[in-house]
Short mmCIF file of C-alpha atoms in Angstrom, two decimals:
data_model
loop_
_atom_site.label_atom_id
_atom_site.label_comp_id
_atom_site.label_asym_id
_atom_site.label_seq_id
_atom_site.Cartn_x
_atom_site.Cartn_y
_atom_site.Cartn_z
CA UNK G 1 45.11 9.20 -70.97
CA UNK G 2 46.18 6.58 -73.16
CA UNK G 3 45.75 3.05 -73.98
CA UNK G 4 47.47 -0.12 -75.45
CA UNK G 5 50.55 1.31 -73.75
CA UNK G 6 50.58 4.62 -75.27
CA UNK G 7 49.48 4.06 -78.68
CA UNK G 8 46.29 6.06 -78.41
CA UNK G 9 45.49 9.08 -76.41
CA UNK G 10 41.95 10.79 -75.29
CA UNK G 11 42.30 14.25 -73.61
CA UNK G 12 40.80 14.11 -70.46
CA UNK G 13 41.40 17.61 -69.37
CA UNK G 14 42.84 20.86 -70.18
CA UNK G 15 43.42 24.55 -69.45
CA UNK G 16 43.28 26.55 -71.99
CA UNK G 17 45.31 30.42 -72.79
CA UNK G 18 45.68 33.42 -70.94
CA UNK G 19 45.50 31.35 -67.30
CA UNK G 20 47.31 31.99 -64.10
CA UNK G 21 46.77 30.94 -60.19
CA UNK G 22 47.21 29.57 -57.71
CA UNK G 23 47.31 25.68 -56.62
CA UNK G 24 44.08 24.34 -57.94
CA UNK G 25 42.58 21.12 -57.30
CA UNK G 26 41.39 19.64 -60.38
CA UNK G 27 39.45 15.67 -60.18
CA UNK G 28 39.04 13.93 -63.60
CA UNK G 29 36.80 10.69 -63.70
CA UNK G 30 38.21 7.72 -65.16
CA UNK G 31 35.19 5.92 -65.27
CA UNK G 32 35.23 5.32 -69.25
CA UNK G 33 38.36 3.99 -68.40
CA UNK G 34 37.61 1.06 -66.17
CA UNK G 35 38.95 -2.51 -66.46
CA UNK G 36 41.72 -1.25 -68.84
CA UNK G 37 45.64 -0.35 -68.55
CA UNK G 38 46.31 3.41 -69.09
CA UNK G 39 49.24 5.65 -69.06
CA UNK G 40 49.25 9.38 -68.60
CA UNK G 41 50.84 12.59 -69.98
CA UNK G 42 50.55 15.94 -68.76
CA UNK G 43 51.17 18.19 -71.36
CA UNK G 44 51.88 21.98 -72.36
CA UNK G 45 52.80 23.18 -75.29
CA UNK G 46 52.95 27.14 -77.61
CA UNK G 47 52.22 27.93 -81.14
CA UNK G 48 54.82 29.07 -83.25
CA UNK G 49 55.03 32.94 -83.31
CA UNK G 50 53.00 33.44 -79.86
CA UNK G 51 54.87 34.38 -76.68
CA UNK G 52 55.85 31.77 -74.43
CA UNK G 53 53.97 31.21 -71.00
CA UNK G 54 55.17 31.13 -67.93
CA UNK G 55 55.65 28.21 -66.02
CA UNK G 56 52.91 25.70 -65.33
CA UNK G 57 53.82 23.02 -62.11
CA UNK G 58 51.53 20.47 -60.72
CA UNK G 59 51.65 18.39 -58.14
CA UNK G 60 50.58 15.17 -55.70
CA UNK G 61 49.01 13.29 -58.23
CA UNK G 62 46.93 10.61 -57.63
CA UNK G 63 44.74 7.80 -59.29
CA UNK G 64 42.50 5.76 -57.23
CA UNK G 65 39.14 4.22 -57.33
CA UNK G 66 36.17 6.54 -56.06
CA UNK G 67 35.67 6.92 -52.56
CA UNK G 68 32.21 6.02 -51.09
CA UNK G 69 29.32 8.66 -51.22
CA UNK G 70 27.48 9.46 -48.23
CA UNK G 71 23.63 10.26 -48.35
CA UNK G 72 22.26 13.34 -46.96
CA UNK G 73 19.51 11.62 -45.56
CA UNK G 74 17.02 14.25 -44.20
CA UNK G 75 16.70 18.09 -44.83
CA UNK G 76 14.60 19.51 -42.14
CA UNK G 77 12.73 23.35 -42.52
CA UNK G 78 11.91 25.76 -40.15
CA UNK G 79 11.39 29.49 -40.97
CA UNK G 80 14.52 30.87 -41.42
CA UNK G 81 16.66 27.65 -40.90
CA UNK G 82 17.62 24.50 -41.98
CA UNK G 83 18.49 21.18 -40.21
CA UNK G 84 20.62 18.96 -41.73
CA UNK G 85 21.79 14.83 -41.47
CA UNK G 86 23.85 12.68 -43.34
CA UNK G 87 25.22 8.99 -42.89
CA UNK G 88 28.93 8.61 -41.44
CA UNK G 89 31.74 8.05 -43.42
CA UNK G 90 33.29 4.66 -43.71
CA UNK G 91 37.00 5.83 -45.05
CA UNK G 92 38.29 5.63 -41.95
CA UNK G 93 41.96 6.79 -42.05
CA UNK G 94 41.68 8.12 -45.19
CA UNK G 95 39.16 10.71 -44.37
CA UNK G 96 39.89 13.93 -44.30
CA UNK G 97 36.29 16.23 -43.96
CA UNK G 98 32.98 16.88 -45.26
CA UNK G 99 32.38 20.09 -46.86
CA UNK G 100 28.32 20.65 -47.09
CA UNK G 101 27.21 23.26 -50.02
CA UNK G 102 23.77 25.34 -50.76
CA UNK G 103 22.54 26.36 -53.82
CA UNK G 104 18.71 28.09 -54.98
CA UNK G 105 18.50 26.42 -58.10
CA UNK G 106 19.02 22.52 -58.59
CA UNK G 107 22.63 21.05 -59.56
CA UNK G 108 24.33 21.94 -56.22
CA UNK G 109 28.35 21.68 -57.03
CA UNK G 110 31.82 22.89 -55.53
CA UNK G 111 31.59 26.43 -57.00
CA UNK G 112 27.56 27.05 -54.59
CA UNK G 113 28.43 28.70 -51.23
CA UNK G 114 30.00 26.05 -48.94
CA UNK G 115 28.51 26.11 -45.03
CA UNK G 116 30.76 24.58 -43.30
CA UNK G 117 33.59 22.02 -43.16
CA UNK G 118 34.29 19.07 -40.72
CA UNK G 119 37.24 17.23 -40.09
CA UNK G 120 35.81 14.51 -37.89
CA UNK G 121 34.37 11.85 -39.63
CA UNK G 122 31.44 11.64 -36.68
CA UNK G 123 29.97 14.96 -37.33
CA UNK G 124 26.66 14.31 -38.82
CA UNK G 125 24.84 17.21 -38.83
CA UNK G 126 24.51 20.58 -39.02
CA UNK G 127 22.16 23.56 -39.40
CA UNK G 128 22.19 26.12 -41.81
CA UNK G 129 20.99 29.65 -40.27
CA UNK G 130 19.81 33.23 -41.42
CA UNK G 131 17.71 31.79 -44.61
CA UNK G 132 15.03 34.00 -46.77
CA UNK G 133 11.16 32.75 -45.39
CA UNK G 134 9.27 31.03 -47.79
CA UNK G 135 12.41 29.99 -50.31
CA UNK G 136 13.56 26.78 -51.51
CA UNK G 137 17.24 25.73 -50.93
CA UNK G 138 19.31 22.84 -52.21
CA UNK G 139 22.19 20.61 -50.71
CA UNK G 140 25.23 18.22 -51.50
CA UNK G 141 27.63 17.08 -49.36
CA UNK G 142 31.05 16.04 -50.20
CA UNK G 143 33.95 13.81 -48.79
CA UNK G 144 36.96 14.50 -49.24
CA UNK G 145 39.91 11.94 -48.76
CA UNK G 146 43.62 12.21 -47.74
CA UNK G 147 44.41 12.65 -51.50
CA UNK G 148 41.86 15.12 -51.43
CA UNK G 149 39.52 13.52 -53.73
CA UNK G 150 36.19 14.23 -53.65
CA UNK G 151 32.99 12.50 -54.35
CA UNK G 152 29.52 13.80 -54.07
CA UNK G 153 26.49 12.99 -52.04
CA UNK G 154 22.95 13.03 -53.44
CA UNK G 155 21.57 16.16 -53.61
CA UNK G 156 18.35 17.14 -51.16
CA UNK G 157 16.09 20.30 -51.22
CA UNK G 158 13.08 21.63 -48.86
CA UNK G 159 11.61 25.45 -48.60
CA UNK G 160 11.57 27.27 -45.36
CA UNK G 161 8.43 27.15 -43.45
CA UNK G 162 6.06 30.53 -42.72
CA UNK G 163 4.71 30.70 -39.43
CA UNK G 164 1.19 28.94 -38.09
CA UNK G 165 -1.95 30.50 -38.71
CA UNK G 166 -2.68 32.59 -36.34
CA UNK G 167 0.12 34.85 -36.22
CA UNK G 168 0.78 37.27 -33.44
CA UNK G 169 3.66 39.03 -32.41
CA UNK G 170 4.46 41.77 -30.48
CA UNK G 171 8.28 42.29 -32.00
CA UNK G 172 10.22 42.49 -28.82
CA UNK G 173 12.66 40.35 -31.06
CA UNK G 174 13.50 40.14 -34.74
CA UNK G 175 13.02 36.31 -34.14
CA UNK G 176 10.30 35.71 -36.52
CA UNK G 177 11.42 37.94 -39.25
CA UNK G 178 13.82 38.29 -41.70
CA UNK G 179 15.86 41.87 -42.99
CA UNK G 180 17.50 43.64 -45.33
CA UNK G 181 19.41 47.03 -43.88
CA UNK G 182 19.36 48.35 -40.83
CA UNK G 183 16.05 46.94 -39.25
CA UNK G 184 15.93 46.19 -35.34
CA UNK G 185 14.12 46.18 -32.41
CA UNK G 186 13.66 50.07 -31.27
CA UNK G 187 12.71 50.52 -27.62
CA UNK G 188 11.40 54.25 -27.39
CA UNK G 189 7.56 54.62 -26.82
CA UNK G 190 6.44 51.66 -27.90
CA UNK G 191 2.49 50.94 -28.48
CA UNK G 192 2.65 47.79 -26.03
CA UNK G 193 5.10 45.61 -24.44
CA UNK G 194 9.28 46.74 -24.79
CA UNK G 195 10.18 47.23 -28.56
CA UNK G 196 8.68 47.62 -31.93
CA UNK G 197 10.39 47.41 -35.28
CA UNK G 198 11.80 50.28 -37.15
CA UNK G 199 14.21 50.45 -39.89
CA UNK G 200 16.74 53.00 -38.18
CA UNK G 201 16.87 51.77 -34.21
CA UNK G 202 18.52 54.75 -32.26
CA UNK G 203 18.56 57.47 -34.92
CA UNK G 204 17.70 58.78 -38.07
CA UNK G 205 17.50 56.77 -41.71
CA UNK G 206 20.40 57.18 -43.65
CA UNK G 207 19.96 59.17 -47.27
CA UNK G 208 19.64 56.38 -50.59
CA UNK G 209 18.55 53.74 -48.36
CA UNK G 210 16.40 50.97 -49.23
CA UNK G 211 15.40 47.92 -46.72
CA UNK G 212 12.62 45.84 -45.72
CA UNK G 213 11.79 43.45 -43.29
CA UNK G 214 9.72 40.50 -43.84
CA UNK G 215 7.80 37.21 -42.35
CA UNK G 216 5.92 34.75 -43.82
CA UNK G 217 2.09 33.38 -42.49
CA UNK G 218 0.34 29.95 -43.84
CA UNK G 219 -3.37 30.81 -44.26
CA UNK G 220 -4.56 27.01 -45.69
CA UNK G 221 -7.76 26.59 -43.74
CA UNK G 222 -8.34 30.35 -43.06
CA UNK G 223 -12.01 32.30 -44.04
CA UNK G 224 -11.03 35.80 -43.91
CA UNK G 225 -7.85 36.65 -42.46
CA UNK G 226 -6.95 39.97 -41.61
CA UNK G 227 -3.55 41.49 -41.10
CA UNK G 228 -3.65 44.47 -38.06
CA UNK G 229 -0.34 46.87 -37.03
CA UNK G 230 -0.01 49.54 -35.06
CA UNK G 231 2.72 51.97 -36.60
CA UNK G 232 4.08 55.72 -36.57
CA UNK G 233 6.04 57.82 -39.02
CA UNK G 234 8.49 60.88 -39.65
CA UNK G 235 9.35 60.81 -43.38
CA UNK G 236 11.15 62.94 -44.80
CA UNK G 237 10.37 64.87 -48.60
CA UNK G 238 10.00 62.04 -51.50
CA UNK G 239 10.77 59.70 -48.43
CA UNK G 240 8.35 56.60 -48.88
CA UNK G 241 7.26 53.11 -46.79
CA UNK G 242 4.65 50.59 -47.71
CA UNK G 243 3.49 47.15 -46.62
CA UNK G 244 3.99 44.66 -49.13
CA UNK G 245 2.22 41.40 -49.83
CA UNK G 246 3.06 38.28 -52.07
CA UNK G 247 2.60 34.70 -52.66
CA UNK G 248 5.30 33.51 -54.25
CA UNK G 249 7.73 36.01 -53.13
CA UNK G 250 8.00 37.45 -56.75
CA UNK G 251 4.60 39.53 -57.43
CA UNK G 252 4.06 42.07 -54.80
CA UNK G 253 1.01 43.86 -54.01
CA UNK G 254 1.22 47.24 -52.08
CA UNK G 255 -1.45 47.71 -49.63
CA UNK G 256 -0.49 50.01 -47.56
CA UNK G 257 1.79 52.88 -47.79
CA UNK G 258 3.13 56.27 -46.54
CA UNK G 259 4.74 59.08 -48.68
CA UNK G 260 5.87 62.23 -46.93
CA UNK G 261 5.05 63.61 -43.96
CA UNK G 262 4.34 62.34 -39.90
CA UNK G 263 2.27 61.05 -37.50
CA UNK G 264 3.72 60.75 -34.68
CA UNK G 265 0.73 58.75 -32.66
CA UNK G 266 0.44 55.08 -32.89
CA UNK G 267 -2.16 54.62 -34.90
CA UNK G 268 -4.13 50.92 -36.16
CA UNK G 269 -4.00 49.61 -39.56
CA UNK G 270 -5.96 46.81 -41.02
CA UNK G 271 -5.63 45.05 -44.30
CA UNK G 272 -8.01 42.14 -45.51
CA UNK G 273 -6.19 39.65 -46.77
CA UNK G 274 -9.16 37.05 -48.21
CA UNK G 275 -8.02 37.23 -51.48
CA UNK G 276 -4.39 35.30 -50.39
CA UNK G 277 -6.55 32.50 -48.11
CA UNK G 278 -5.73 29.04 -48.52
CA UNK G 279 -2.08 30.10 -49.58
CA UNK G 280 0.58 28.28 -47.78
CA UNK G 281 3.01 30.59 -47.60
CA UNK G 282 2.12 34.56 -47.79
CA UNK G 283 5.03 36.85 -47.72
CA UNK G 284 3.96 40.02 -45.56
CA UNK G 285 6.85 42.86 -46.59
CA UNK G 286 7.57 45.82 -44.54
CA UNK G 287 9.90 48.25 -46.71
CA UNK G 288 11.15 51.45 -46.45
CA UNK G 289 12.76 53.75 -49.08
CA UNK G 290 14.72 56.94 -48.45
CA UNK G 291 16.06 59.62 -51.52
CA UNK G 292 19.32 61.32 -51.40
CA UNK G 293 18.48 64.19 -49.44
CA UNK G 294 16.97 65.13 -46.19
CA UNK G 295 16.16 62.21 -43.06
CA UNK G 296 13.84 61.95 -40.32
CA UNK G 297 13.64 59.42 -37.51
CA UNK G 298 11.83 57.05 -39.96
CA UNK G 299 9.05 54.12 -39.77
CA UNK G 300 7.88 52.27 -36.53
CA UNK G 301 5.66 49.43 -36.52
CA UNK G 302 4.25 47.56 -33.40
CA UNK G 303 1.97 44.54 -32.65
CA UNK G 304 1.41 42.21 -35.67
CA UNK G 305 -0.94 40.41 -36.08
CA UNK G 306 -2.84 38.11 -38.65
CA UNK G 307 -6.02 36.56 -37.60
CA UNK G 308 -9.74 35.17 -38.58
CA UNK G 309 -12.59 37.86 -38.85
CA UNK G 310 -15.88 37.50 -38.75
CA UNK G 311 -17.87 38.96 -41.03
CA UNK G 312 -20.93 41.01 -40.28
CA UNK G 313 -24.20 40.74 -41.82
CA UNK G 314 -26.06 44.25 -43.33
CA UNK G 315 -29.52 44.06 -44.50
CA UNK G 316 -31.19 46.46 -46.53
CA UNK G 317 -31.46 49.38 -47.16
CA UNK G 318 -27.39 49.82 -45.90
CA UNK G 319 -26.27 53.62 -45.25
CA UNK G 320 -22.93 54.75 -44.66
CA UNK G 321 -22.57 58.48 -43.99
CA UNK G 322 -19.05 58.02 -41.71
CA UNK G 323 -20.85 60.07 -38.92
CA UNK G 324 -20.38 56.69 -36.54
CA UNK G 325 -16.37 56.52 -37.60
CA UNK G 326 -15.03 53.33 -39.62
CA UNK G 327 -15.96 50.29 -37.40
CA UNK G 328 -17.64 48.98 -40.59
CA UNK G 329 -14.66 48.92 -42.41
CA UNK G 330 -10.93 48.12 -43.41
CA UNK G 331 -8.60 50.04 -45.06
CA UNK G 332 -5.03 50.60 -43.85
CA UNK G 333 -4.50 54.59 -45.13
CA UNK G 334 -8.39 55.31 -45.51
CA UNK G 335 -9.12 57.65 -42.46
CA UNK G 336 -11.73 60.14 -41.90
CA UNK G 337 -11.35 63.68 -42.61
CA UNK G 338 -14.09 66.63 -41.69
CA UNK G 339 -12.51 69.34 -44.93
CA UNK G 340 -16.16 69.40 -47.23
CA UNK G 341 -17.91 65.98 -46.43
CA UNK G 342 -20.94 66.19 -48.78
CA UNK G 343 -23.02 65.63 -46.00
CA UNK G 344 -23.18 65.31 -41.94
CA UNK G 345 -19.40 66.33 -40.66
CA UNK G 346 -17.25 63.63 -42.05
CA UNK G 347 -15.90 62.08 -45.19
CA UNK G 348 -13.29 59.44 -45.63
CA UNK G 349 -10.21 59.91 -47.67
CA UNK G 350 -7.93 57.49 -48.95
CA UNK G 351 -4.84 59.63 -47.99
CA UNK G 352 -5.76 62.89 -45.72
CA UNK G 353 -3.09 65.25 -45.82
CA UNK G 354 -0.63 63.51 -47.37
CA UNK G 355 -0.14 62.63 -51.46
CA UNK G 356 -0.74 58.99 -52.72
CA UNK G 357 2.32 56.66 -52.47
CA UNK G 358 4.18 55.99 -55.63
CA UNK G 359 2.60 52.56 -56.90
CA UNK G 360 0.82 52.55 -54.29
CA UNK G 361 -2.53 50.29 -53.78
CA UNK G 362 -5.25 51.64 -51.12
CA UNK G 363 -8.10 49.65 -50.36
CA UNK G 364 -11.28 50.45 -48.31
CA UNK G 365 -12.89 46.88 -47.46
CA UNK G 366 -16.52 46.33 -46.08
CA UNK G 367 -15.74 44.87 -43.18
CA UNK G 368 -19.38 42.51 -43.60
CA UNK G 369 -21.67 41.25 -46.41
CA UNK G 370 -24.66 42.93 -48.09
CA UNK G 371 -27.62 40.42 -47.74
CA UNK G 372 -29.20 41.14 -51.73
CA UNK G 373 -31.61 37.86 -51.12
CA UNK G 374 -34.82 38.48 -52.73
CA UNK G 375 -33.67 41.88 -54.72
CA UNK G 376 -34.25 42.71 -58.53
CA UNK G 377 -32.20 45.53 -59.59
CA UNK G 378 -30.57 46.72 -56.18
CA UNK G 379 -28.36 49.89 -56.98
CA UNK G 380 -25.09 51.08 -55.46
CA UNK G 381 -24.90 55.34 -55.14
CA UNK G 382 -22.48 57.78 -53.59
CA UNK G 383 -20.54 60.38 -53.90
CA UNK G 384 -17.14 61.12 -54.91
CA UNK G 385 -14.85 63.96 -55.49
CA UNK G 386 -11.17 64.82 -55.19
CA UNK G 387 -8.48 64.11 -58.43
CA UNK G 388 -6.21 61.76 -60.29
CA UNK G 389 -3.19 62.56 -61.55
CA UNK G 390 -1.17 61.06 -64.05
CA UNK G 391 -1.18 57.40 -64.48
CA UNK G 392 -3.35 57.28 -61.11
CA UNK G 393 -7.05 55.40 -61.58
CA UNK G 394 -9.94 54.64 -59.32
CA UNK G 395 -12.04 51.52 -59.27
CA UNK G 396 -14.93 49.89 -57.14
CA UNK G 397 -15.16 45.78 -56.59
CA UNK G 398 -17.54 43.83 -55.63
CA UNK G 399 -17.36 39.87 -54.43
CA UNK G 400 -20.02 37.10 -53.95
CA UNK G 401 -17.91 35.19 -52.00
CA UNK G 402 -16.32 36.99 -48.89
CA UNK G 403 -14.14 38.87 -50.45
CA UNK G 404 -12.09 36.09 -52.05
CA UNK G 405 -12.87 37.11 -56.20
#
């Protein structure tokens, strides 16, 4: 661009070696410009000894002041979908569409994925559909004029929504949840109603395959929440599923999980999830992983739910000898087992018949509180046998307050 008639020039823009393609639109702002007389020159040149380009053509060129902005005046969540409004344009005959754009980060521009275009000016709104739970999105939306110049709208973001506290479905639909691979609804022997979730509907798991499918529960204002499934399983060898748990949708915690192996029966899990109360927005992670060799008909899972407990109360002295089964506790893969209890005819085992899950995480909760009011030195004793192998460690907790620390 150049001033004072020609006498001095300030590159405004420029495409530099080893270029081709097609037509592409390029918008320069003027802005630094304003209130003066300019000329222009497009320009291409080669340096001596270098071999020539090819052509370079350009085309409809235009200079104009700015069109006007519209404002994308409300961004509206839900829990996989976004609603979205803007203002109307006011160009009239020179409008030619909106095109709306979504980016994760901030700094939304022309190169984020575009959603949709619209070519009459009254469209106002839209919604934007098959969204991650629990992630935050941002938006711009742009005009574009007969020239096809195009200026920007503010930019807007909000974060998907989980689902109320308390959840319960019965996954007749994949309505409230979100996939990766080949998850559905299944419809063979289900525990209750007419479907269930599994990650291979109608068949076998494919070999290398790796999927999940997840939702998304706000527990602000919860005490204890627990999270209760019923599932079956046919892995096959080095085959592996877990349930997954996270807060931010980064860290995961594996609570539950299956390596090798079957059961065909539908059988009740239960995982306490104190420690993520008061959390707005707690990913719950359903994933499946298959090796390269060998399938089976895979991982079902039936009637979620996530809801308050109460606690029970034990006074002293408090016995547990598993004879009376596991009402007094929680523990997704903990079941009892009657191979060398120590005493009486059962035991429980954190995985009977079947090896721990890689990174795996297996909890047995006290489903209650121990009332210690008025002891001096109480003890804790019991007895424990089995192995570790490598990399594989064993720990006992203990909270003051529910369960939460």
């Amino acid at each position: 661009v150049g001033t004072e008639g020609g006498y001095n020039w300030t590159e405004v823009d420029g495409i530099n070696s080893d270029w081709s393609g097609g037509w592409q639109r390029r918008q320069v702002s003027l802005g630094s410009f304003a209130n003066k007389k300019v000329r222009l020159i497009f320009r291409t040149w080669s340096i001596y000894g270098s071999t020539p380009g090819n052509d370079l053509v350009i085309d409809n060129v235009s200079v104009q002041e700015m069109p006007a902005a519209v404002v994308l005046t409300e961004t509206v969540p839900h829990l996989r979908t976004v609603d979205l409004t803007w203002g109307a344009s006011g160009l009239g005959s020179a409008f030619k569409r909106y095109e709306v754009y979504r980016a994760t980060s901030s700094g939304v521009s022309l190169s984020s994925t575009l959603l949709g275009t619209f070519t009459n000016a009254a469209v106002t709104s839209m919604t934007d559909s098959n969204l991650v739970i629990g992630s935050t999105y941002y938006y711009r939306l742009y005009v574009v004029d007969t020239n096809d110049t195009y200026v920007a709208s503010n930019e807007r973001s909000t974060t998907t929504v989980p689902l109320p506290f308390p959840l319960r479905d019965g996954l007749e639909t994949m309505d409230q949840w979100m996939s990766t691979g080949n998850w559905g609804v299944g419809t063979e022997a289900p525990f209750l109603g007419a479907g269930y979730l599994t990650e291979s509907p109608g068949g076998d798991y494919p070999n290398s395959h790796d999927s999940f499918v997840m939702t998304a529960v706000n527990l602000v204002g919860t005490t204890n929440p627990v999270l209760r499934f019923w599932d079956r399983y046919q892995l096959g060898s080095g085959d592996w599923c877990r349930l997954e748990v996270s807060s931010d949708g980064s860290s995961w915690t594996h609570l539950y999980g299956l390596y090798t192996g079957e059961n065909t029966n539908w059988t009740e899990r239960a995982i306490d999830l104190t420690g993520y109360r008061g959390q707005p927005n707690v990913r719950i992670r359903f994933h499946f992983w298959s090796d390269g060799s060998g399938t089976q008909n895979g991982w079902s899972v039936d009637q979620v739910s996530v809801e308050e407990q109460t606690l029970r109360q034990y006074a002293l002295p408090f016995f547990e000898s598993f004879e009376g089964g596991l009402s007094n506790w929680l523990g997704a893969n903990w079941s009892l087992e009657t191979n060398q209890p120590y005493g009486g005819g059962y035991s429980v085992n954190d995985t009977p018949n079947l090896p721990m899950i890689p990174d795996g995480d297996l909890r047995l909760w006290l489903n209650g509180e121990i009332d210690l009011t008025n002891t001096v030195n109480p003890q804790l004793t019991y007895w424990v046998r089995g192995g570790l192998w490598y990399r594989s460690y064993y720990r006992v907790y203990i909270s003051a307050d529910a369960g939460y620390n």
